[in-house]
């Protein structure tokens, strides 16, 4: 069984969030799970892909094709990585940009990418049994397959899976784009139409043979308006081909044992001393008082409403009136960046670090005592799992993947309503627990032993693939 993952990011080549982590970790695990399974991944060759990877890539094809009336083309490169063939689609016009997304022509860029993938499959005659597309950027790869390209014999045997990593981003466009940019005939409008717009995620949900999302709880939540950003009727209508499978984390990248990026490595046995050392070093680096006895709270997050940052801002003064230190790392909406920066000026024990910094993030995971993640909605969330791996106790809202991975007083602290004072209550009781050293240590040890490895979920993915090719 041959599986092709179509994705707009894959770590370590290009990543802006959780999708990149998933596409860097899941395919190698699936590929090594069974003798009869092989995996390929295909993604755009962005400008940001580092030379250390580019130098080992080999060109395997030059393709040319029409995207609507635009004559265009791409070179396809291959790089073997952890037992998986990673293919890269090179087109300087579309992908030599300073960022992965957020360009005015994202619709056209990812239509191009999706069509290039299928054109490459056609000419190279290496057709997978399963094409597994992720998020709206790759939705057109399954849509083209079942519409404009459905007459191509070489592609007809392909079965398709589409995964929702975050339903907030659906790929919505003005209807005029259908023919002029996507090159889709008007007769296909009803497949991609939702609320009078073109909605690529809705199109992919319609035509895919199977659909998944990244946690069982999020799969249930998506049936409700509150979580679905308008797509709940669609989700309800596909219940017979929809599952939630919990993500895992890549323990090679996120373990204090390997010491990567942190001040000192540690394991289960010396977790206490290891964390104390890392805490002291981080305090020194950030100019915080070097105190072992003060609880260090951390947040590493995109600063957007979905991550629940409003709750934190609402009770920030109360949090900082406790004897705590608080480090926040992340970028996002300007209002939040400014609000947190302003709190940094008011409270010397609060350090807002408004930037994206992978190395520093690991130092914070290693140093912190409590990891705050009060999301409004969380498809899966990886940070709470990473925190556990560093023996840092997550304090989460019970939603989506947070609900499926963190259990109160087992490997973290949990509150249920999207309510700032409920969060504050649970935080205050966590601080009480912190002062009960024995109890807090036992919890940290248990969190550290939580198993969020991909091996756990790989079986569920393989079952889904097996059922599709049967
Ligand atoms: C998105 C979701 C996040 C999930 C990740 C990987 O970034 O917001 O919850 O963990 O995708 O699936």
CSV table of C-alpha atoms and ligand atoms in Angstrom, one decimal:
chain,number,residue,atom,x,y,z
A,1,UNK,CA,0.0,0.0,0.0
A,2,UNK,CA,1.4,3.3,-1.1
A,3,UNK,CA,0.3,6.5,0.6
A,4,UNK,CA,1.0,10.0,-0.6
A,5,UNK,CA,0.7,12.9,1.9
A,6,UNK,CA,-0.1,16.2,0.2
A,7,UNK,CA,0.7,19.1,2.5
A,8,UNK,CA,1.6,22.7,2.6
A,9,UNK,CA,4.2,22.2,5.4
A,10,UNK,CA,6.4,19.5,6.8
A,11,UNK,CA,9.0,19.9,9.5
A,12,UNK,CA,12.0,20.3,9.3
A,13,UNK,CA,11.8,21.7,5.8
A,14,UNK,CA,9.0,24.2,6.2
A,15,UNK,CA,6.7,24.7,9.2
A,16,UNK,CA,4.6,27.4,10.7
A,17,UNK,CA,2.6,25.3,13.2
A,18,UNK,CA,1.3,22.0,14.2
A,19,UNK,CA,0.6,20.8,10.7
A,20,UNK,CA,4.3,20.9,9.9
A,21,UNK,CA,5.1,18.9,13.0
A,22,UNK,CA,2.5,16.3,12.1
A,23,UNK,CA,3.7,15.9,8.5
A,24,UNK,CA,7.3,15.6,9.6
A,25,UNK,CA,6.6,12.9,12.1
A,26,UNK,CA,3.6,10.8,11.0
A,27,UNK,CA,4.8,9.6,7.6
A,28,UNK,CA,8.0,8.1,8.8
A,29,UNK,CA,6.1,6.3,11.5
A,30,UNK,CA,3.5,4.9,9.1
A,31,UNK,CA,6.3,3.9,6.7
A,32,UNK,CA,8.1,1.9,9.3
A,33,UNK,CA,5.0,0.4,10.8
A,34,UNK,CA,4.5,-2.3,8.2
A,35,UNK,CA,6.5,-4.0,5.5
A,36,UNK,CA,3.8,-3.6,2.9
A,37,UNK,CA,3.3,0.1,3.4
A,38,UNK,CA,5.4,2.9,1.9
A,39,UNK,CA,4.9,6.7,2.2
A,40,UNK,CA,5.7,9.7,0.1
A,41,UNK,CA,5.1,13.3,1.1
A,42,UNK,CA,4.8,16.2,-1.4
A,43,UNK,CA,5.0,20.0,-0.5
A,44,UNK,CA,6.0,23.3,-2.1
A,45,UNK,CA,9.7,24.2,-2.3
A,46,UNK,CA,9.5,27.4,-0.4
A,47,UNK,CA,12.2,30.0,-0.4
A,48,UNK,CA,12.7,29.3,3.3
A,49,UNK,CA,13.8,25.6,2.8
A,50,UNK,CA,17.4,25.5,4.0
A,51,UNK,CA,20.4,24.9,1.8
A,52,UNK,CA,21.4,21.9,4.1
A,53,UNK,CA,18.3,20.1,2.7
A,54,UNK,CA,18.4,21.5,-0.8
A,55,UNK,CA,21.9,20.3,-1.5
A,56,UNK,CA,20.8,16.6,-1.1
A,57,UNK,CA,17.7,17.0,-3.3
A,58,UNK,CA,17.6,15.4,-6.8
A,59,UNK,CA,15.5,16.6,-9.6
A,60,UNK,CA,13.1,13.9,-10.8
A,61,UNK,CA,10.9,15.7,-13.3
A,62,UNK,CA,10.0,18.8,-15.1
A,63,UNK,CA,6.3,19.2,-15.8
A,64,UNK,CA,4.2,21.8,-17.6
A,65,UNK,CA,0.5,22.2,-17.6
A,66,UNK,CA,-2.3,24.7,-17.7
A,67,UNK,CA,-3.9,26.2,-14.6
A,68,UNK,CA,-7.0,27.6,-16.2
A,69,UNK,CA,-5.6,29.8,-19.1
A,70,UNK,CA,-2.2,30.1,-17.4
A,71,UNK,CA,0.6,28.1,-19.0
A,72,UNK,CA,2.8,27.1,-16.1
A,73,UNK,CA,5.1,24.4,-14.9
A,74,UNK,CA,7.3,23.0,-12.1
A,75,UNK,CA,10.4,21.1,-11.3
A,76,UNK,CA,10.0,18.2,-8.9
A,77,UNK,CA,12.8,17.3,-6.5
A,78,UNK,CA,13.1,14.3,-4.2
A,79,UNK,CA,14.9,14.0,-0.8
A,80,UNK,CA,14.9,10.8,1.2
A,81,UNK,CA,14.3,11.5,4.9
A,82,UNK,CA,13.7,9.0,7.7
A,83,UNK,CA,12.6,6.3,5.3
A,84,UNK,CA,10.2,8.5,3.4
A,85,UNK,CA,10.5,10.2,-0.1
A,86,UNK,CA,9.8,13.9,0.4
A,87,UNK,CA,9.0,15.5,-3.0
A,88,UNK,CA,9.2,19.3,-3.5
A,89,UNK,CA,7.4,21.3,-6.1
A,90,UNK,CA,9.6,24.1,-7.3
A,91,UNK,CA,8.1,27.2,-9.0
A,92,UNK,CA,9.9,30.4,-8.3
A,93,UNK,CA,6.9,32.7,-9.1
A,94,UNK,CA,4.6,31.0,-6.6
A,95,UNK,CA,6.9,29.9,-3.8
A,96,UNK,CA,9.9,32.3,-3.7
A,97,UNK,CA,8.1,34.4,-1.2
A,98,UNK,CA,9.1,35.6,2.3
A,99,UNK,CA,6.3,33.7,4.1
A,100,UNK,CA,4.4,30.4,3.5
A,101,UNK,CA,0.9,32.0,3.5
A,102,UNK,CA,-0.9,35.3,3.8
A,103,UNK,CA,-0.2,36.3,0.2
A,104,UNK,CA,-3.0,37.9,-1.9
A,105,UNK,CA,-2.9,35.1,-4.3
A,106,UNK,CA,-2.8,32.1,-1.9
A,107,UNK,CA,-5.8,30.6,-3.7
A,108,UNK,CA,-3.9,30.6,-7.0
A,109,UNK,CA,-0.7,29.4,-5.4
A,110,UNK,CA,-2.2,26.3,-3.8
A,111,UNK,CA,-4.4,25.6,-6.8
A,112,UNK,CA,-1.2,25.5,-8.7
A,113,UNK,CA,0.4,23.2,-6.1
A,114,UNK,CA,-2.5,20.8,-6.1
A,115,UNK,CA,-2.6,20.5,-9.9
A,116,UNK,CA,1.2,20.1,-10.0
A,117,UNK,CA,0.9,17.2,-7.6
A,118,UNK,CA,-1.6,15.4,-9.8
A,119,UNK,CA,0.2,16.2,-13.0
A,120,UNK,CA,3.4,14.8,-11.5
A,121,UNK,CA,1.6,11.6,-10.6
A,122,UNK,CA,0.2,11.3,-14.1
A,123,UNK,CA,3.5,11.7,-15.9
A,124,UNK,CA,5.7,9.8,-13.4
A,125,UNK,CA,3.2,6.9,-13.3
A,126,UNK,CA,3.9,6.4,-9.6
A,127,UNK,CA,0.3,6.5,-8.6
A,128,UNK,CA,-0.4,6.0,-4.8
A,129,UNK,CA,-3.3,3.8,-3.5
A,130,UNK,CA,-4.2,6.6,-1.1
A,131,UNK,CA,-3.8,10.4,-1.5
A,132,UNK,CA,-4.0,12.0,1.9
A,133,UNK,CA,-4.5,15.8,1.7
A,134,UNK,CA,-4.3,18.2,4.6
A,135,UNK,CA,-6.2,21.4,5.3
A,136,UNK,CA,-7.6,23.8,2.7
A,137,UNK,CA,-4.4,24.5,0.9
A,138,UNK,CA,-4.4,20.9,-0.4
A,139,UNK,CA,-8.2,20.6,-0.8
A,140,UNK,CA,-8.0,21.1,-4.5
A,141,UNK,CA,-5.8,18.0,-5.0
A,142,UNK,CA,-8.8,15.8,-4.0
A,143,UNK,CA,-11.3,18.1,-5.7
A,144,UNK,CA,-9.5,18.1,-9.1
A,145,UNK,CA,-9.2,14.3,-8.9
A,146,UNK,CA,-12.9,13.9,-8.6
A,147,UNK,CA,-13.9,16.6,-11.1
A,148,UNK,CA,-11.7,18.0,-13.9
A,149,UNK,CA,-9.3,15.1,-13.8
A,150,UNK,CA,-11.7,12.3,-13.2
A,151,UNK,CA,-11.4,11.1,-16.8
A,152,UNK,CA,-7.7,10.4,-16.6
A,153,UNK,CA,-7.4,6.6,-16.4
A,154,UNK,CA,-4.0,6.6,-14.5
A,155,UNK,CA,-5.5,8.5,-11.6
A,156,UNK,CA,-8.8,6.7,-11.3
A,157,UNK,CA,-7.8,4.1,-8.8
A,158,UNK,CA,-6.6,6.6,-6.2
A,159,UNK,CA,-8.6,6.7,-2.9
A,160,UNK,CA,-8.6,9.9,-1.0
A,161,UNK,CA,-8.4,11.1,2.6
A,162,UNK,CA,-8.7,14.7,3.7
A,163,UNK,CA,-7.7,15.8,7.2
A,164,UNK,CA,-8.9,18.9,9.0
A,165,UNK,CA,-6.2,20.3,11.2
A,166,UNK,CA,-8.1,23.5,11.9
A,167,UNK,CA,-11.5,24.3,10.6
A,168,UNK,CA,-11.0,28.0,11.2
A,169,UNK,CA,-9.2,28.2,7.9
A,170,UNK,CA,-11.4,27.0,5.1
A,171,UNK,CA,-10.0,28.6,1.9
A,172,UNK,CA,-13.0,30.9,1.0
A,173,UNK,CA,-13.0,32.8,-2.2
A,174,UNK,CA,-15.2,34.9,-4.4
A,175,UNK,CA,-17.1,32.7,-7.0
A,176,UNK,CA,-15.4,34.4,-9.9
A,177,UNK,CA,-12.2,32.5,-9.1
A,178,UNK,CA,-13.8,29.1,-10.0
A,179,UNK,CA,-13.0,29.2,-13.7
A,180,UNK,CA,-10.6,32.0,-14.1
A,181,UNK,CA,-8.1,30.9,-11.4
A,182,UNK,CA,-9.0,27.3,-10.5
A,183,UNK,CA,-9.9,26.2,-14.0
A,184,UNK,CA,-13.0,24.4,-12.7
A,185,UNK,CA,-16.0,24.1,-15.0
A,186,UNK,CA,-19.2,25.8,-13.7
A,187,UNK,CA,-20.9,22.4,-13.4
A,188,UNK,CA,-18.7,21.8,-10.4
A,189,UNK,CA,-19.7,24.9,-8.6
A,190,UNK,CA,-22.2,23.1,-6.3
A,191,UNK,CA,-19.4,20.9,-5.0
A,192,UNK,CA,-17.3,23.8,-3.7
A,193,UNK,CA,-20.1,26.3,-3.0
A,194,UNK,CA,-21.0,27.2,0.7
A,195,UNK,CA,-22.9,30.2,1.8
A,196,UNK,CA,-22.5,31.8,-1.6
A,197,UNK,CA,-18.7,31.6,-1.6
A,198,UNK,CA,-16.3,29.1,-2.9
A,199,UNK,CA,-15.1,27.1,0.1
A,200,UNK,CA,-12.3,24.6,-0.7
A,201,UNK,CA,-12.5,22.8,2.6
A,202,UNK,CA,-16.2,22.1,2.0
A,203,UNK,CA,-15.4,20.9,-1.4
A,204,UNK,CA,-12.8,18.4,-0.1
A,205,UNK,CA,-15.2,17.2,2.6
A,206,UNK,CA,-17.8,16.5,-0.1
A,207,UNK,CA,-15.6,14.5,-2.5
A,208,UNK,CA,-13.1,12.8,-0.3
A,209,UNK,CA,-13.6,9.1,0.3
A,210,UNK,CA,-12.8,9.6,4.0
A,211,UNK,CA,-12.2,12.5,6.3
A,212,UNK,CA,-10.4,12.7,9.5
A,213,UNK,CA,-9.5,15.3,12.1
A,214,UNK,CA,-6.8,15.4,14.8
A,215,UNK,CA,-8.6,14.3,18.0
A,216,UNK,CA,-11.8,12.4,18.8
A,217,UNK,CA,-13.2,15.3,20.8
A,218,UNK,CA,-12.7,17.8,18.1
A,219,UNK,CA,-14.5,15.4,15.7
A,220,UNK,CA,-17.5,15.5,18.0
A,221,UNK,CA,-17.3,19.3,18.6
A,222,UNK,CA,-17.3,20.0,14.9
A,223,UNK,CA,-20.9,19.0,14.7
A,224,UNK,CA,-21.7,22.2,16.6
A,225,UNK,CA,-21.9,25.7,15.3
A,226,UNK,CA,-19.7,27.0,18.2
A,227,UNK,CA,-16.7,25.1,16.9
A,228,UNK,CA,-17.3,24.7,13.1
A,229,UNK,CA,-17.0,28.2,11.7
A,230,UNK,CA,-20.2,27.6,9.7
A,231,UNK,CA,-19.5,24.0,8.5
A,232,UNK,CA,-21.4,22.0,11.1
A,233,UNK,CA,-24.2,20.9,8.7
A,234,UNK,CA,-21.6,19.7,6.3
A,235,UNK,CA,-19.8,17.8,9.1
A,236,UNK,CA,-23.1,16.2,10.3
A,237,UNK,CA,-23.8,15.1,6.7
A,238,UNK,CA,-20.5,13.1,6.4
A,239,UNK,CA,-20.7,11.3,9.8
A,240,UNK,CA,-20.4,7.9,8.1
A,241,UNK,CA,-16.9,8.8,6.7
A,242,UNK,CA,-15.5,11.0,9.4
A,243,UNK,CA,-13.2,10.1,12.4
A,244,UNK,CA,-11.0,11.8,14.9
A,245,UNK,CA,-7.5,10.4,15.5
A,246,UNK,CA,-5.3,12.0,18.2
A,247,UNK,CA,-2.0,13.4,17.0
A,248,UNK,CA,1.3,12.4,18.7
A,249,UNK,CA,4.6,14.2,19.1
A,250,UNK,CA,8.0,13.4,17.8
A,251,UNK,CA,10.0,12.4,20.9
A,252,UNK,CA,13.3,12.8,19.0
A,253,UNK,CA,12.6,16.5,18.6
A,254,UNK,CA,10.9,17.1,22.0
A,255,UNK,CA,12.7,15.3,24.8
A,256,UNK,CA,14.8,16.7,27.6
A,257,UNK,CA,16.8,13.5,27.4
A,258,UNK,CA,18.6,14.5,24.2
A,259,UNK,CA,19.4,17.9,25.6
A,260,UNK,CA,18.7,19.6,22.2
A,261,UNK,CA,18.6,23.4,22.7
A,262,UNK,CA,18.2,23.3,26.5
A,263,UNK,CA,20.7,24.2,29.2
A,264,UNK,CA,21.1,20.7,30.6
A,265,UNK,CA,19.6,17.3,29.6
A,266,UNK,CA,17.6,15.3,32.1
A,267,UNK,CA,15.4,12.2,32.2
A,268,UNK,CA,12.7,10.6,34.4
A,269,UNK,CA,15.3,9.8,37.1
A,270,UNK,CA,16.8,13.3,37.4
A,271,UNK,CA,13.8,15.3,36.3
A,272,UNK,CA,13.8,17.3,39.5
A,273,UNK,CA,17.4,18.4,39.4
A,274,UNK,CA,17.3,18.8,35.6
A,275,UNK,CA,14.4,21.1,35.7
A,276,UNK,CA,15.7,23.1,38.6
A,277,UNK,CA,19.0,23.7,36.7
A,278,UNK,CA,17.1,24.7,33.5
A,279,UNK,CA,14.8,27.0,35.5
A,280,UNK,CA,17.8,28.8,37.1
A,281,UNK,CA,19.5,29.3,33.8
A,282,UNK,CA,16.3,30.6,32.1
A,283,UNK,CA,15.7,33.0,34.9
A,284,UNK,CA,19.3,34.3,34.5
A,285,UNK,CA,18.9,34.6,30.7
A,286,UNK,CA,15.7,36.5,31.0
A,287,UNK,CA,16.7,38.7,34.0
A,288,UNK,CA,14.2,37.2,36.4
A,289,UNK,CA,15.2,36.7,40.1
A,290,UNK,CA,16.9,33.3,40.4
A,291,UNK,CA,14.6,31.6,42.8
A,292,UNK,CA,13.9,27.9,42.9
A,293,UNK,CA,10.8,28.2,45.1
A,294,UNK,CA,8.8,30.5,42.9
A,295,UNK,CA,6.4,28.8,40.5
A,296,UNK,CA,7.3,29.5,36.8
A,297,UNK,CA,4.2,29.7,34.6
A,298,UNK,CA,4.7,29.5,30.8
A,299,UNK,CA,2.7,30.0,27.6
A,300,UNK,CA,4.0,29.3,24.2
A,301,UNK,CA,1.4,30.1,21.7
A,302,UNK,CA,0.1,31.9,18.7
A,303,UNK,CA,-1.5,35.1,20.0
A,304,UNK,CA,-5.0,34.6,18.6
A,305,UNK,CA,-8.4,34.5,20.1
A,306,UNK,CA,-8.8,30.8,19.5
A,307,UNK,CA,-5.9,30.2,21.9
A,308,UNK,CA,-7.8,31.8,24.8
A,309,UNK,CA,-5.4,34.6,25.4
A,310,UNK,CA,-8.4,36.9,26.3
A,311,UNK,CA,-8.9,34.9,29.4
A,312,UNK,CA,-5.3,35.4,30.5
A,313,UNK,CA,-5.4,39.1,29.8
A,314,UNK,CA,-8.6,39.4,31.7
A,315,UNK,CA,-7.1,38.2,35.0
A,316,UNK,CA,-3.5,39.1,34.3
A,317,UNK,CA,-3.3,41.4,37.3
A,318,UNK,CA,-4.7,38.8,39.6
A,319,UNK,CA,-2.2,36.2,38.3
A,320,UNK,CA,0.7,38.6,38.8
A,321,UNK,CA,-0.5,39.5,42.3
A,322,UNK,CA,0.5,35.9,43.3
A,323,UNK,CA,4.2,35.1,44.0
A,324,UNK,CA,4.8,33.7,40.5
A,325,UNK,CA,7.0,34.3,37.4
A,326,UNK,CA,5.3,34.2,34.0
A,327,UNK,CA,7.0,33.8,30.6
A,328,UNK,CA,5.0,34.1,27.4
A,329,UNK,CA,6.5,33.3,24.0
A,330,UNK,CA,4.7,33.9,20.7
A,331,UNK,CA,3.5,36.2,18.0
A,332,UNK,CA,0.1,36.9,16.5
A,333,UNK,CA,-2.5,39.5,16.4
A,334,UNK,CA,-1.1,43.0,17.1
A,335,UNK,CA,-3.7,43.8,19.8
A,336,UNK,CA,-2.6,40.9,21.8
A,337,UNK,CA,1.1,41.5,21.2
A,338,UNK,CA,0.6,45.1,22.5
A,339,UNK,CA,-1.5,44.1,25.4
A,340,UNK,CA,1.0,41.6,26.7
A,341,UNK,CA,3.9,43.9,26.1
A,342,UNK,CA,2.1,46.5,28.2
A,343,UNK,CA,1.7,44.0,31.1
A,344,UNK,CA,5.4,43.4,30.8
A,345,UNK,CA,6.0,47.0,31.6
A,346,UNK,CA,3.8,46.8,34.7
A,347,UNK,CA,4.9,43.5,36.2
A,348,UNK,CA,8.6,42.8,36.4
A,349,UNK,CA,8.0,39.1,37.0
A,350,UNK,CA,6.1,38.8,33.7
A,351,UNK,CA,8.3,38.4,30.5
A,352,UNK,CA,6.5,38.7,27.2
A,353,UNK,CA,8.7,37.5,24.5
A,354,UNK,CA,7.0,38.5,21.3
A,355,UNK,CA,8.7,36.3,18.8
A,356,UNK,CA,8.8,32.8,17.2
A,357,UNK,CA,11.9,31.0,18.5
A,358,UNK,CA,12.0,27.2,18.5
A,359,UNK,CA,15.3,27.0,20.5
A,360,UNK,CA,14.0,29.3,23.2
A,361,UNK,CA,10.7,27.4,23.3
A,362,UNK,CA,12.4,24.2,24.4
A,363,UNK,CA,14.3,26.1,27.1
A,364,UNK,CA,11.0,27.3,28.4
A,365,UNK,CA,9.4,23.9,28.3
A,366,UNK,CA,12.3,22.5,30.3
A,367,UNK,CA,12.4,25.4,32.9
A,368,UNK,CA,8.7,25.9,33.5
A,369,UNK,CA,6.5,24.4,36.3
A,370,UNK,CA,3.1,25.1,34.9
A,371,UNK,CA,2.2,25.3,31.2
A,372,UNK,CA,-0.9,27.4,30.5
A,373,UNK,CA,-3.1,26.5,27.5
A,374,UNK,CA,-6.6,27.9,28.0
A,375,UNK,CA,-7.7,27.4,24.3
A,376,UNK,CA,-11.2,28.4,23.2
A,377,UNK,CA,-11.0,25.7,20.7
A,378,UNK,CA,-8.1,23.2,20.1
A,379,UNK,CA,-8.2,20.6,17.3
A,380,UNK,CA,-5.4,18.7,18.9
A,381,UNK,CA,-2.7,20.9,20.3
A,382,UNK,CA,0.8,19.6,20.6
A,383,UNK,CA,2.3,22.0,23.2
A,384,UNK,CA,0.5,20.3,26.1
A,385,UNK,CA,2.0,17.0,25.0
A,386,UNK,CA,5.5,18.6,24.6
A,387,UNK,CA,5.1,20.1,28.1
A,388,UNK,CA,4.4,16.7,29.6
A,389,UNK,CA,7.5,15.3,27.8
A,390,UNK,CA,9.6,17.9,29.7
A,391,UNK,CA,7.8,17.1,33.0
A,392,UNK,CA,6.0,20.4,33.0
A,393,UNK,CA,2.4,20.3,34.1
A,394,UNK,CA,-0.2,21.6,31.6
A,395,UNK,CA,-3.1,23.7,32.8
A,396,UNK,CA,-5.6,23.4,30.0
A,397,UNK,CA,-9.2,24.0,29.2
A,398,UNK,CA,-11.0,20.8,28.6
A,399,UNK,CA,-11.6,21.1,24.9
A,400,UNK,CA,-10.7,19.2,21.7
A,401,UNK,CA,-7.4,17.4,21.9
A,402,UNK,CA,-6.7,19.0,25.3
A,403,UNK,CA,-9.6,17.0,26.7
A,404,UNK,CA,-8.3,13.9,25.1
A,405,UNK,CA,-4.7,14.2,26.4
A,406,UNK,CA,-4.8,15.9,29.8
A,407,UNK,CA,-6.5,14.4,32.8
A,408,UNK,CA,-7.0,16.4,36.0
A,409,UNK,CA,-4.5,15.5,38.8
A,410,UNK,CA,-3.1,12.8,36.6
A,411,UNK,CA,-0.9,14.7,34.1
A,412,UNK,CA,-2.1,18.3,34.5
A,413,UNK,CA,-4.8,20.7,35.7
A,414,UNK,CA,-8.0,21.2,33.8
A,415,UNK,CA,-10.9,23.7,33.8
A,416,UNK,CA,-14.0,23.4,31.7
A,417,UNK,CA,-15.8,26.7,30.9
A,418,UNK,CA,-14.4,29.4,28.8
A,419,UNK,CA,-14.3,31.7,31.8
A,420,UNK,CA,-11.4,33.7,33.1
A,421,UNK,CA,-12.2,33.3,36.7
A,422,UNK,CA,-12.6,29.5,36.4
A,423,UNK,CA,-9.2,29.4,34.9
A,424,UNK,CA,-7.8,31.6,37.7
A,425,UNK,CA,-9.4,29.3,40.3
A,426,UNK,CA,-7.7,26.3,38.9
A,427,UNK,CA,-4.5,28.2,38.5
A,428,UNK,CA,-4.6,29.2,42.2
A,429,UNK,CA,-5.2,25.6,43.2
A,430,UNK,CA,-2.3,24.5,41.0
A,431,UNK,CA,-0.1,27.0,42.8
A,432,UNK,CA,-1.3,25.5,46.1
A,433,UNK,CA,-0.3,22.1,44.8
A,434,UNK,CA,3.0,23.5,43.8
A,435,UNK,CA,3.7,24.3,47.5
A,436,UNK,CA,3.0,20.7,48.3
A,437,UNK,CA,6.3,19.6,46.9
A,438,UNK,CA,5.6,15.8,47.1
A,439,UNK,CA,2.3,16.0,45.3
A,440,UNK,CA,3.6,18.3,42.6
A,441,UNK,CA,6.7,16.1,42.0
A,442,UNK,CA,4.5,13.0,41.7
A,443,UNK,CA,2.3,14.8,39.2
A,444,UNK,CA,5.3,16.0,37.2
A,445,UNK,CA,6.7,12.5,37.1
A,446,UNK,CA,3.5,11.1,35.9
A,447,UNK,CA,3.1,13.7,33.2
A,448,UNK,CA,6.7,13.0,32.1
A,449,UNK,CA,5.7,9.3,31.6
A,450,UNK,CA,2.5,10.1,29.5
A,451,UNK,CA,2.8,8.4,26.2
A,452,UNK,CA,2.0,10.6,23.3
A,453,UNK,CA,4.1,8.7,20.7
A,454,UNK,CA,2.8,8.5,17.1
A,455,UNK,CA,3.0,4.7,17.4
A,456,UNK,CA,-0.3,4.9,19.4
A,457,UNK,CA,-2.2,6.5,16.5
A,458,UNK,CA,-0.4,4.9,13.6
A,459,UNK,CA,-2.6,1.8,13.9
A,460,UNK,CA,-5.8,3.9,13.6
A,461,UNK,CA,-4.5,5.6,10.5
A,462,UNK,CA,-3.5,2.2,9.0
A,463,UNK,CA,-7.0,0.8,9.8
A,464,UNK,CA,-8.5,3.8,7.9
A,465,UNK,CA,-6.2,3.2,4.9
A,466,UNK,CA,-6.8,-0.5,4.9
A,467,UNK,CA,-10.6,-0.1,4.9
A,468,UNK,CA,-10.3,2.3,2.0
A,469,UNK,CA,-8.3,0.1,-0.3
A,470,UNK,CA,-10.3,-3.1,0.6
B,1,LIG,C1,-3.5,22.9,13.9
B,1,LIG,C2,-4.4,22.9,15.2
B,1,LIG,C3,-3.7,22.2,16.3
B,1,LIG,C4,-3.2,20.8,15.9
B,1,LIG,C5,-2.3,21.0,14.6
B,1,LIG,C6,-1.8,19.7,14.1
B,1,LIG,O1,-2.4,23.8,14.1
B,1,LIG,O2,-4.7,24.2,15.6
B,1,LIG,O3,-4.5,22.0,17.4
B,1,LIG,O4,-2.4,20.2,16.9
B,1,LIG,O5,-3.0,21.6,13.6
B,1,LIG,O6,-2.8,18.8,13.7
